[in-house]
Short mmCIF file of C-alpha atoms and ligand atoms in Angstrom, two decimals:
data_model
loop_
_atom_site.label_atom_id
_atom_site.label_comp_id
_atom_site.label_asym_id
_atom_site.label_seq_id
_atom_site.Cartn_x
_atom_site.Cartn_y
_atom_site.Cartn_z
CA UNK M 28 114.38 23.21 112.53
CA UNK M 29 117.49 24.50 111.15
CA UNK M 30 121.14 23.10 112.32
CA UNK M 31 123.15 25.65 113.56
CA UNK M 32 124.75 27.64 111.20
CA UNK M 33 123.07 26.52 108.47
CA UNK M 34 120.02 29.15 107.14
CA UNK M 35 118.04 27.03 104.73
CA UNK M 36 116.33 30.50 103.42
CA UNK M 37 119.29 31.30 102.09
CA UNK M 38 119.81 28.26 100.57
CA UNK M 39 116.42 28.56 98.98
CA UNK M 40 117.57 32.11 97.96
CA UNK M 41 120.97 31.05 96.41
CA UNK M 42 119.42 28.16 94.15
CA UNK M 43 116.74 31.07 93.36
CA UNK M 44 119.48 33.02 91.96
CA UNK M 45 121.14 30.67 90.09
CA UNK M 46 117.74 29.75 87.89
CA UNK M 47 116.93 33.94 87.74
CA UNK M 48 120.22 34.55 86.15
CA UNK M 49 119.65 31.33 83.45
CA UNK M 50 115.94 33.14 82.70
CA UNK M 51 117.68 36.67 82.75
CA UNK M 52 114.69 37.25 84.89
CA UNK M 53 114.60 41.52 85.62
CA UNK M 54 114.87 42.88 88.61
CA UNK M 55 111.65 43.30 90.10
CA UNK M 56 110.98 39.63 89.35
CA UNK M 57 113.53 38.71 91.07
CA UNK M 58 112.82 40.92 94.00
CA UNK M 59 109.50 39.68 94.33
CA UNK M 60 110.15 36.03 93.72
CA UNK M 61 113.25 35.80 96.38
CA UNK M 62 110.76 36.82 98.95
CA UNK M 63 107.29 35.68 100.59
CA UNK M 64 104.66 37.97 99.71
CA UNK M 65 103.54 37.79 103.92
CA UNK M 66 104.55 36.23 106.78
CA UNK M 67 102.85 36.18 110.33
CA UNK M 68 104.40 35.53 113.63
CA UNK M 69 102.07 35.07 116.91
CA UNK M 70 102.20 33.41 119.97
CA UNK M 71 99.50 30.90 121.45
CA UNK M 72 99.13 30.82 124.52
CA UNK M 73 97.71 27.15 126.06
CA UNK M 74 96.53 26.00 129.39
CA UNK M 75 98.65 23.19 130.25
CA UNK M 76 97.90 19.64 131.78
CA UNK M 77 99.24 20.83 135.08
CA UNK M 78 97.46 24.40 134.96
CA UNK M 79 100.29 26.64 134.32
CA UNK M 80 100.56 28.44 130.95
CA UNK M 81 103.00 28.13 128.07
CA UNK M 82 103.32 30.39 125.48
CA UNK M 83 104.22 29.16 122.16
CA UNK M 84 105.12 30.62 118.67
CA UNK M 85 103.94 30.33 115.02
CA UNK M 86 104.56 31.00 111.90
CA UNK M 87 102.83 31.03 108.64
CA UNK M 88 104.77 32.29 105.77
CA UNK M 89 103.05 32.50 102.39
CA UNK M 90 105.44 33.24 99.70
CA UNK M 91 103.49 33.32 96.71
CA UNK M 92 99.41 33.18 95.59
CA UNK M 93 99.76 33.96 91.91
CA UNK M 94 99.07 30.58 90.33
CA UNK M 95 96.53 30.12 92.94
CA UNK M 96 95.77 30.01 97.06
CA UNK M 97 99.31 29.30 98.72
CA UNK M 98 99.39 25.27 100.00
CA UNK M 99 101.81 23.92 102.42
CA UNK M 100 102.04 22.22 105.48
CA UNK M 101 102.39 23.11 109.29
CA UNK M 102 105.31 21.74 111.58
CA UNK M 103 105.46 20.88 115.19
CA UNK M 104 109.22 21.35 115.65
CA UNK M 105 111.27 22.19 118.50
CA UNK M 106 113.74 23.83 116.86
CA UNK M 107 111.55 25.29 114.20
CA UNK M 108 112.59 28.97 112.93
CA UNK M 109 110.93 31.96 110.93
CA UNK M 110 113.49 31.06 108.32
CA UNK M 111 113.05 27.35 107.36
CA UNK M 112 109.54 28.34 107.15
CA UNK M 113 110.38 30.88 104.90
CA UNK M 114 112.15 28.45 102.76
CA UNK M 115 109.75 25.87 102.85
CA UNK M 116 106.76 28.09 101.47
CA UNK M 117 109.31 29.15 98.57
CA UNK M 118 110.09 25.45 97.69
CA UNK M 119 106.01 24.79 98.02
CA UNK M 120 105.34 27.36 95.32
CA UNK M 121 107.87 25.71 93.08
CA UNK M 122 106.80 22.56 94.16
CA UNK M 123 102.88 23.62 93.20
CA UNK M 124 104.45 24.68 89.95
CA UNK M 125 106.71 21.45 88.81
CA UNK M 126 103.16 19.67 88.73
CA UNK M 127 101.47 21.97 87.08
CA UNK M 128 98.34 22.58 90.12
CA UNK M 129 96.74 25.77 90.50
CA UNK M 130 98.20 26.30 93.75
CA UNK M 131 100.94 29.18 95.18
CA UNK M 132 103.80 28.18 98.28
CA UNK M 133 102.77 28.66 101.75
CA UNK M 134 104.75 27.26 105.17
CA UNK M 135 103.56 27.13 108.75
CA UNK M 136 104.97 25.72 112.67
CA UNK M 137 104.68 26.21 115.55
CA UNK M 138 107.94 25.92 117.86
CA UNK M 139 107.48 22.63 120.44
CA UNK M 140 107.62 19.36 120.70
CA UNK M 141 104.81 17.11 120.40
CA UNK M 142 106.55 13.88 122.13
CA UNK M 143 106.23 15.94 125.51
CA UNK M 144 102.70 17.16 125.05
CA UNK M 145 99.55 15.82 125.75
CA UNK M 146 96.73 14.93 123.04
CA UNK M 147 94.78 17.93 124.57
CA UNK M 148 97.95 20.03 124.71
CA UNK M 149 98.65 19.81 121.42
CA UNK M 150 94.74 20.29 120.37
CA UNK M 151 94.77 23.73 121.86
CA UNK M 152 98.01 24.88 120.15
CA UNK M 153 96.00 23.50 116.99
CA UNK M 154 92.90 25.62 117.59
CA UNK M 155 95.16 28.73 119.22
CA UNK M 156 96.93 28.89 115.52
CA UNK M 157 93.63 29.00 113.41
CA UNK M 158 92.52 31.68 116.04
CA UNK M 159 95.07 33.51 115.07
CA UNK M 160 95.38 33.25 111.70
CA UNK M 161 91.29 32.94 110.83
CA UNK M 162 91.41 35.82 108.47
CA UNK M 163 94.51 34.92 107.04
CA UNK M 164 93.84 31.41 105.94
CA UNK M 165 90.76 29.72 104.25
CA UNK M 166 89.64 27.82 101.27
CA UNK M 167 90.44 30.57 98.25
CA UNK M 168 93.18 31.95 100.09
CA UNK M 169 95.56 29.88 101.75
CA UNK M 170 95.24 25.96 102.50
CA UNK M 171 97.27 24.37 105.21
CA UNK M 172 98.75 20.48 105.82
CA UNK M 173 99.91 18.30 107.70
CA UNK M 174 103.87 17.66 107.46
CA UNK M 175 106.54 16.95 110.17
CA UNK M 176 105.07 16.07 113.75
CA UNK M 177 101.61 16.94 112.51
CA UNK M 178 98.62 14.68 111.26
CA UNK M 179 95.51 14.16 110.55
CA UNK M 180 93.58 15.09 113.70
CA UNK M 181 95.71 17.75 113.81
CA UNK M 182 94.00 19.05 110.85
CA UNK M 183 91.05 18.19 111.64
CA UNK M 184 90.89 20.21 115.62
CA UNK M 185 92.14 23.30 113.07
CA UNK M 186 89.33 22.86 110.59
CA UNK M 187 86.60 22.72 113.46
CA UNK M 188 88.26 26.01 115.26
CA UNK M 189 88.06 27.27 111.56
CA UNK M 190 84.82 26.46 111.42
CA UNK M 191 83.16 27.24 114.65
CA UNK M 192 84.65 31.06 113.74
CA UNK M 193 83.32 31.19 110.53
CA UNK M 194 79.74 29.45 111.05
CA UNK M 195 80.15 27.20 108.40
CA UNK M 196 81.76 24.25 106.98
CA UNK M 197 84.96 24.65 104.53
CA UNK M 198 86.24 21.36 103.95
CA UNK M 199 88.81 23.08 101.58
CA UNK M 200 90.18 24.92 104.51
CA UNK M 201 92.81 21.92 104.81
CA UNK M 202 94.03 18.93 103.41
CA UNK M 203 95.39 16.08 104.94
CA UNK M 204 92.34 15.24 106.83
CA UNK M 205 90.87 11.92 108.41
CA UNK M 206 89.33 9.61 105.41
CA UNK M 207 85.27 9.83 105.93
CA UNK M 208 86.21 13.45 107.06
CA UNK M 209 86.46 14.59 104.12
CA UNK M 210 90.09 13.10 103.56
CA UNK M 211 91.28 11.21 100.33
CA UNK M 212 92.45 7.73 99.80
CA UNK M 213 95.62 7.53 98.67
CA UNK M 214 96.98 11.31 100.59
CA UNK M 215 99.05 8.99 103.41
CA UNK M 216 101.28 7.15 100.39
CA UNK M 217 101.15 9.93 98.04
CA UNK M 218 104.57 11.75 98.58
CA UNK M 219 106.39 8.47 99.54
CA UNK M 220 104.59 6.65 96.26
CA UNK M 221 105.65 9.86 94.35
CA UNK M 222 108.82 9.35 95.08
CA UNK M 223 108.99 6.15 93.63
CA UNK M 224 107.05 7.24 90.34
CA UNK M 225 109.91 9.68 89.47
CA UNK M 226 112.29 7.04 90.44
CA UNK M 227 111.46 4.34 88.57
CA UNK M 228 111.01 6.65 85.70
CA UNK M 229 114.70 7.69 86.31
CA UNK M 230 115.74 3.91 85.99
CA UNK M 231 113.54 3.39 82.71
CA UNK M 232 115.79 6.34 80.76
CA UNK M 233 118.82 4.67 82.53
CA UNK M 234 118.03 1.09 80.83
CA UNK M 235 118.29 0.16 84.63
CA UNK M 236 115.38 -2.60 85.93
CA UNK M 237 114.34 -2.01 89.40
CA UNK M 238 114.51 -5.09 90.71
CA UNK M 239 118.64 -5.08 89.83
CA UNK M 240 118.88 -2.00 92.14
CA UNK M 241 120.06 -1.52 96.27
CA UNK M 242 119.21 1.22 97.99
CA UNK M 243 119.95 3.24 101.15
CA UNK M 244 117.53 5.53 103.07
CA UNK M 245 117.06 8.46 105.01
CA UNK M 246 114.03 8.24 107.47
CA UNK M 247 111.60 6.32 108.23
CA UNK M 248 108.46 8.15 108.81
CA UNK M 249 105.38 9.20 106.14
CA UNK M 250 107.71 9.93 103.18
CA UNK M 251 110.21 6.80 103.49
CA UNK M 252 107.94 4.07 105.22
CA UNK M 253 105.68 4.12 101.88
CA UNK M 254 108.85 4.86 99.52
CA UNK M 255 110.35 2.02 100.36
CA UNK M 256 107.15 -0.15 100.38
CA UNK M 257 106.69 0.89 96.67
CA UNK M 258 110.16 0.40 95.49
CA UNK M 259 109.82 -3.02 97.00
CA UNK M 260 106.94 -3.72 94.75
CA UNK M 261 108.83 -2.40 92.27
CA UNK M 262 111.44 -5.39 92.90
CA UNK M 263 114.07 -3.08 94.75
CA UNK M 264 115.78 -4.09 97.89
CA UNK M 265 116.73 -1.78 100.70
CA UNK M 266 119.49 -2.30 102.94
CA UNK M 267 120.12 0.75 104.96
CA UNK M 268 117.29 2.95 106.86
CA UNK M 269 118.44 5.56 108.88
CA UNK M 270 115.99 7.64 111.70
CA UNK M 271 116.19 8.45 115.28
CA UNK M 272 116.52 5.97 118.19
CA UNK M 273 112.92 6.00 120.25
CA UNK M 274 115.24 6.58 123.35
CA UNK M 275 117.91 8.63 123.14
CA UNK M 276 116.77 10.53 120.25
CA UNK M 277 119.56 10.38 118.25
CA UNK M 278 119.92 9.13 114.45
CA UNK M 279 121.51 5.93 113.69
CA UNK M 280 121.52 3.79 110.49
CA UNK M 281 120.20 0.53 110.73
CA UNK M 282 121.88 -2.33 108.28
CA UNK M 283 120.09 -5.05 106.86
CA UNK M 284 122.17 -6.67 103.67
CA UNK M 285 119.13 -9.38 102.59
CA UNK M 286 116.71 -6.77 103.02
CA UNK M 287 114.90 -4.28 105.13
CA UNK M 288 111.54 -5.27 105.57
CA UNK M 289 109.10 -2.28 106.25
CA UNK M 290 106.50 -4.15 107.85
CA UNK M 291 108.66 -5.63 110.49
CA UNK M 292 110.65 -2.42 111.11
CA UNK M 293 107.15 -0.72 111.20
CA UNK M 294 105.80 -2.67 114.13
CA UNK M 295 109.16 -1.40 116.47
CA UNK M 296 108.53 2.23 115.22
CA UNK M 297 106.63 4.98 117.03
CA UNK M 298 103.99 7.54 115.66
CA UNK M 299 107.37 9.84 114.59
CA UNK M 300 109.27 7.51 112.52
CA UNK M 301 111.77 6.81 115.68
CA UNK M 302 112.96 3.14 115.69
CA UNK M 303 113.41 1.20 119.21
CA UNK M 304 117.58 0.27 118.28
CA UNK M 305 117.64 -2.16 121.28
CA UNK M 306 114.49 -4.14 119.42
CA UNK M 307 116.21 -3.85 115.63
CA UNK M 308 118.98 -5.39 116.98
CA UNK M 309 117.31 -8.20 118.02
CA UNK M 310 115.98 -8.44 114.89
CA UNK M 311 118.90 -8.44 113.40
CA UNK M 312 119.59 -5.16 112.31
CA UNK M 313 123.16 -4.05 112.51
CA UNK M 314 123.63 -0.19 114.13
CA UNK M 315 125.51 1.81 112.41
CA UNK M 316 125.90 5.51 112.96
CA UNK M 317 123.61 8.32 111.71
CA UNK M 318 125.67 9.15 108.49
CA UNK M 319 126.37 5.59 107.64
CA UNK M 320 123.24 5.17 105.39
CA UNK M 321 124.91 8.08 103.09
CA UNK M 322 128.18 6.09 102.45
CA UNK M 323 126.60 2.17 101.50
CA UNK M 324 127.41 0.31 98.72
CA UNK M 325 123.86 0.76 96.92
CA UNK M 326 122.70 2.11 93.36
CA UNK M 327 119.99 4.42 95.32
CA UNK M 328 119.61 7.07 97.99
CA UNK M 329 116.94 8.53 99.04
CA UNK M 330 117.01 10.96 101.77
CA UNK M 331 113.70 11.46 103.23
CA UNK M 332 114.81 12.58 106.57
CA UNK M 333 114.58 16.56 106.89
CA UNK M 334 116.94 19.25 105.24
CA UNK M 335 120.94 19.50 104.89
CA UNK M 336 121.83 16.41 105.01
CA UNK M 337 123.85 16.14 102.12
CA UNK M 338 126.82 18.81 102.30
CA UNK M 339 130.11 19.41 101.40
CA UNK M 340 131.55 18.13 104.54
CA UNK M 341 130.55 14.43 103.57
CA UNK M 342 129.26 14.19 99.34
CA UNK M 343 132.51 12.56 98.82
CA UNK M 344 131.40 9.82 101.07
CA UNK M 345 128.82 8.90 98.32
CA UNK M 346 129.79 5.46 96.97
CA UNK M 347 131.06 4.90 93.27
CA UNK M 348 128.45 3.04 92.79
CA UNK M 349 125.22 5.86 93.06
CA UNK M 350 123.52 6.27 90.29
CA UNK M 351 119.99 8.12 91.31
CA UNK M 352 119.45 10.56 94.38
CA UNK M 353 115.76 10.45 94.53
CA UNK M 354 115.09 13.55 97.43
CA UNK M 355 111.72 12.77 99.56
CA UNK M 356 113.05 15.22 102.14
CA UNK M 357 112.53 19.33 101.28
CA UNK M 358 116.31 20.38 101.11
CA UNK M 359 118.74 17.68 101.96
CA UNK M 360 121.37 18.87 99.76
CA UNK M 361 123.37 22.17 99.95
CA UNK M 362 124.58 23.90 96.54
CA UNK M 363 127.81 23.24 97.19
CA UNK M 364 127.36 18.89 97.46
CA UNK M 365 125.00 19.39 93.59
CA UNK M 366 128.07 20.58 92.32
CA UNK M 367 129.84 17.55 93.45
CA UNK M 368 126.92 15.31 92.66
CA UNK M 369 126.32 17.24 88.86
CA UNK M 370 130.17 16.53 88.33
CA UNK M 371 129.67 12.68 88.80
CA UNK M 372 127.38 12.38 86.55
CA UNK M 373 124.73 10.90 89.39
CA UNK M 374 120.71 11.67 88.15
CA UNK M 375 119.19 13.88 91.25
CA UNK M 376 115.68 13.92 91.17
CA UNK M 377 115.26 17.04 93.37
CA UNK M 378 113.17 17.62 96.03
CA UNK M 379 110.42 19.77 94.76
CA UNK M 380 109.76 17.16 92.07
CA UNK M 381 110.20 13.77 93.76
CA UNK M 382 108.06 14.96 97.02
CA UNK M 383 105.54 16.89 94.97
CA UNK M 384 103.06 13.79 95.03
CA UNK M 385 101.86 15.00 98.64
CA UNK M 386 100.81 18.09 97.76
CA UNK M 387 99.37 17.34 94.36
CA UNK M 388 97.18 14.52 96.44
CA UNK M 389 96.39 17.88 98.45
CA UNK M 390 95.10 19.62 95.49
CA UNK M 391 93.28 15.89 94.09
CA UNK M 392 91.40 16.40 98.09
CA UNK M 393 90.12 19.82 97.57
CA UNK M 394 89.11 18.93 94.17
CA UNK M 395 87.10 16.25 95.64
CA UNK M 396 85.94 18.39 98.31
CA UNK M 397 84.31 20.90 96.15
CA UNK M 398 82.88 18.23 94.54
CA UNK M 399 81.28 16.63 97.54
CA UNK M 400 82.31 13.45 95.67
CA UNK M 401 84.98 11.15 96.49
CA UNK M 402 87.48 8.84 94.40
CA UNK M 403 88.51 5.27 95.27
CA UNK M 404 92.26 5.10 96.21
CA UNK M 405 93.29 3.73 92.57
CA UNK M 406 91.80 6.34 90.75
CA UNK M 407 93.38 8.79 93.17
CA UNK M 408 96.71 6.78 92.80
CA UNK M 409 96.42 6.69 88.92
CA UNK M 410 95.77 9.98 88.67
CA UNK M 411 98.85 10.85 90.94
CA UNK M 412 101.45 8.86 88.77
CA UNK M 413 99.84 10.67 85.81
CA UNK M 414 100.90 13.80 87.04
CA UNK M 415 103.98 12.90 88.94
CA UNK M 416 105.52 11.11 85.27
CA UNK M 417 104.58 14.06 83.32
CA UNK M 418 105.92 16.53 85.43
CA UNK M 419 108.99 14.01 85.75
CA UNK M 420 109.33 13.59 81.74
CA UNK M 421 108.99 17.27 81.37
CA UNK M 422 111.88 17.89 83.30
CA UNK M 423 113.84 15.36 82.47
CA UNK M 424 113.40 16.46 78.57
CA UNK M 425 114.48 19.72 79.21
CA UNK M 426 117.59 18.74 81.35
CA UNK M 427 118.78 16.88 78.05
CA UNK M 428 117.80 19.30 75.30
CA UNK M 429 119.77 22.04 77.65
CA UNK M 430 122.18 19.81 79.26
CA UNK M 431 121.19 21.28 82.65
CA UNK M 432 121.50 19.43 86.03
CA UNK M 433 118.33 18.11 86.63
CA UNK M 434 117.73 20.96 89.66
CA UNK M 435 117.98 23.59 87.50
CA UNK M 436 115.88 22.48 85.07
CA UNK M 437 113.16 21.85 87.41
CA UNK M 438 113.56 25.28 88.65
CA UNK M 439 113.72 26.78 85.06
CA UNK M 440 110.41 25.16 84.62
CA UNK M 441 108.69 26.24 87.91
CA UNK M 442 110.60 29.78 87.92
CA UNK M 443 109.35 30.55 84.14
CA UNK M 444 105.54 29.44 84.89
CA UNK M 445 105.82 31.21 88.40
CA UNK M 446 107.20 34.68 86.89
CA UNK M 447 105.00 34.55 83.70
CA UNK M 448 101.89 34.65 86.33
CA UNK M 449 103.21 37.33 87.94
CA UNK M 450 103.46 39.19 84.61
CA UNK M 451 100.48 38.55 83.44
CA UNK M 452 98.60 39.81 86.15
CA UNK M 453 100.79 42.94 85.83
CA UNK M 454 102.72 42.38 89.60
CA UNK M 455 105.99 43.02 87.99
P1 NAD L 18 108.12 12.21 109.61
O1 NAD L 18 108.13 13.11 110.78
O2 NAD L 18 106.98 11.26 109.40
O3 NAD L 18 109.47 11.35 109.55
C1 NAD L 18 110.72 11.92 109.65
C2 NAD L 18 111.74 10.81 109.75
O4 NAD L 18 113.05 11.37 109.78
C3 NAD L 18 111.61 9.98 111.02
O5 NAD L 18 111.87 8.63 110.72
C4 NAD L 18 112.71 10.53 111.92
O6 NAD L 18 113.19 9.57 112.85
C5 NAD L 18 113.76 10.83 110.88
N1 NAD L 18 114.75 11.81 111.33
C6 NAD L 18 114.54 13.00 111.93
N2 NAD L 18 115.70 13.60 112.19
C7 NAD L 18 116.66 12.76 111.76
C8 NAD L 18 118.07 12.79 111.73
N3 NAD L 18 118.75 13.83 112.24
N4 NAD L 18 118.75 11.76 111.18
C9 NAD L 18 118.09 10.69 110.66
N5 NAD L 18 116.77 10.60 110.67
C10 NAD L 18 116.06 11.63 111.20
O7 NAD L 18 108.26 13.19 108.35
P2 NAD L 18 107.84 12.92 106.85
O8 NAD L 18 106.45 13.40 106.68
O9 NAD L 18 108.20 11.56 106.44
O10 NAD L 18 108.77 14.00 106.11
C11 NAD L 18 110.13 13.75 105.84
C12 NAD L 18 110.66 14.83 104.93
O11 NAD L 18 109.87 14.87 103.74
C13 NAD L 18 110.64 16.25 105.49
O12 NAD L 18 111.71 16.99 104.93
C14 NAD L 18 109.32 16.81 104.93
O13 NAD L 18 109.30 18.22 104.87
C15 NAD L 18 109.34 16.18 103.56
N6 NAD L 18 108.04 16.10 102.92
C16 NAD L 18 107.01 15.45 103.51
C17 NAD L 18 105.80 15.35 102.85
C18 NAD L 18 104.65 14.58 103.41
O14 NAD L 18 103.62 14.49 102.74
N7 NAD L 18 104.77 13.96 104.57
C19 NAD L 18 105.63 15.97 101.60
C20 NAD L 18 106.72 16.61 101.01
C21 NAD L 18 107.92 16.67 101.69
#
């Protein structure tokens, strides 16, 4: 789901780069590392509602296994391409490593677009992927999830196709599944709740108090309805949210200077995070346009929307008064905007470390899984901000004994502990 002209692969590749040369990492490190390891490509073909065919494509991309089976989720995009994917699994195996889970970076999709397919539509493009990746995926090898446009039965039709193949049952196939179905408490606000762990962690080495903070957001679907929820708790205030219009599909920003309230806006939102703008304005909500939530007055953004959002075209329309970027969303700002962003002084918290809680509640589901045993949602929660803050403080300590942006030093940490596995089991 790239825009056009933009290749987020080579994004991925360029901030790659940037860490190798820091870690004078040698060549074949680098050559293996700037790549996926495999990547499959397939079509799957499904009987549709009115009994014609459609063919559609997938991908799974698994860019690297050697701190453990890749993890990462599957997208139901319309304008999904081979080379987000391929990005995506390289910031999952970062991502894995920032946390410090025995898990490697893998990325799936499947071009189309759920909004105009049926519940059983969209079930047999769910089976007609497992069927063709069966011997590719699997419990020790690579473990899929849910992410944009996807969900929990979603994961659940591809565990039973997995299943039925196989003649058994491998509830570590896939995370992200129903609660009582071998799901865990806690997965559906992990990775907006994460979010919030790093940022309020971010405010504590600031000498900032959460509840004298404003902030703007991007999206309003998994990541952001649960971010903001949390940062409300926290004492925070929203007053900017910006997603698409239910409608007309487009993205606007929707205003709210007392106070976005998430439960309200919830109950006018649809399963995909759209808002209904004709029903927010009755509530009160001003509409603004899609890039207004980027410009506010407000100590906090968080961009939890999808990738390249933040670019050199608008960074400068960043208010003076941004202190934190806390990024939900997998690649929402270009190299060229961190340069603008390092220069201000403003604290990122990058992607692969503020969204990591959703895939380290992945790993906390598979561990329960093999267990047989399941946690109640605090002790899955406690456990999560555990993690998340020690990753966080890890990071954050290095970016001030090196004086590095806070990007690269989250890559110098996930690069180094990526590479020395690699080493160690003599791949380079
Ligand atoms: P989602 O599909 O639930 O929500 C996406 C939101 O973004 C929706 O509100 C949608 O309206 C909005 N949006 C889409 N295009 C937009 C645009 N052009 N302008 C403004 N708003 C737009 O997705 P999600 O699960 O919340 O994921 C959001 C981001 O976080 C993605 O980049 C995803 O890869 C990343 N992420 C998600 C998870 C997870 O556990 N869900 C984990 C890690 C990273």
């Amino acid at each position: 789901m790239a825009k056009e002209g933009f290749n987020p692969f080579q994004m991925a590749q360029a901030q790659f780069d940037k860490v190798a040369d820091l870690l004078e990492l040698d060549e074949a490190t680098r050559d293996l590392l700037r790549n996926p390891m495999r990547e499959y490509a397939f079509t799957i073909p499904v009987r549709m509602d009115d009994g014609t065919m459609k063919v559609f494509r997938g991908f799974r991309v698994q860019h690297n296994d050697s701190r453990g089976p890749c993890k990462g989720g599957i997208r139901f995009h319309p304008q999904e391409t081979i080379d987000t994917v391929r990005a995506l699994s390289m910031w999952m195996t970062w991502k894995c490593a920032v946390v410090d889970i025995p898990l490697g970076g893998g990325k799936g999709g499947v071009i189309c677009d759920p909004h105009n397919l049926s519940a059983r539509e969209q079930e047999q493009i769910c089976r007609g992927w497992v069927r063709q990746l069966a011997k590719n995926i699997g419990p020790l090898s690579d473990v899929p999830a849910p992410d944009v446009m996807t969900n929990a039965q979603h994961m659940l039709w591809m565990l039973d196709e997995y299943e039925h193949i196989h003649g058994n049952k491998y509830p570590g196939l896939i995370t992200g599944k129903p609660v009582g179905m071998g799901g865990s408490l806690g997965r559906t606000e992990a990775t907006g709740y994460g979010v919030v762990y790093t940022l309020r962690e971010a405010l504590k080495q600031m000498n900032i108090k959460a509840a004298d903070t404003v902030a703007s957001v991007q999206g309003f679907g998994n990541v952001a309805q649960y971010a903001i929820r949390l940062y409300n708790q926290l004492g925070g205030k929203v007053i900017c949210v910006a997603c698409w219009d239910q409608n007309d599909q487009k993205s606007y920003s929707f205003r709210k200077l007392d106070g976005v309230n998430a439960d309200s806006l919830l109950s006018i939102t649809d399963r995909f995070g759209g808002i209904d703008k004709n029903k927010a304005r009755e509530m009160g909500y001003e509409i603004l346009p899609g890039e207004a939530w980027l410009e506010q007055d407000v100590d906090i953004l968080i961009p939890a929307a999808l990738e390249h959002q933040i670019t050199e075209e608008n960074v400068n329309k960043i208010a003076p008064r941004v202190k934190v970027i806390a990024e939900g969303a997998n690649g929402p700002t270009t190299p060229e905007a961190d340069k603008v962003i390092a220069a201000r002084n403003i604290f990122m918290i990058p992607d692969f470390l503020a969204n990591a809680g959703g895939v380290t509640c992945s790993y906390f589901e598979q561990v329960q899984c093999n267990m047989n045993y399941y946690w109640e949602k605090d002790e899955v929660l406690s456990k999560l901000d555990t993690k998340m803050t020690s990753a966080f403080l890890a990071v954050s300590e290095l970016a001030r004994k090196k004086k590095l942006y806070m990007r690269d030093a989250a890559y110098v940490i996930s690069v180094g502990r990526v590479a020395q596995a690699c080493k160690d089991r003599g791949w380079v």
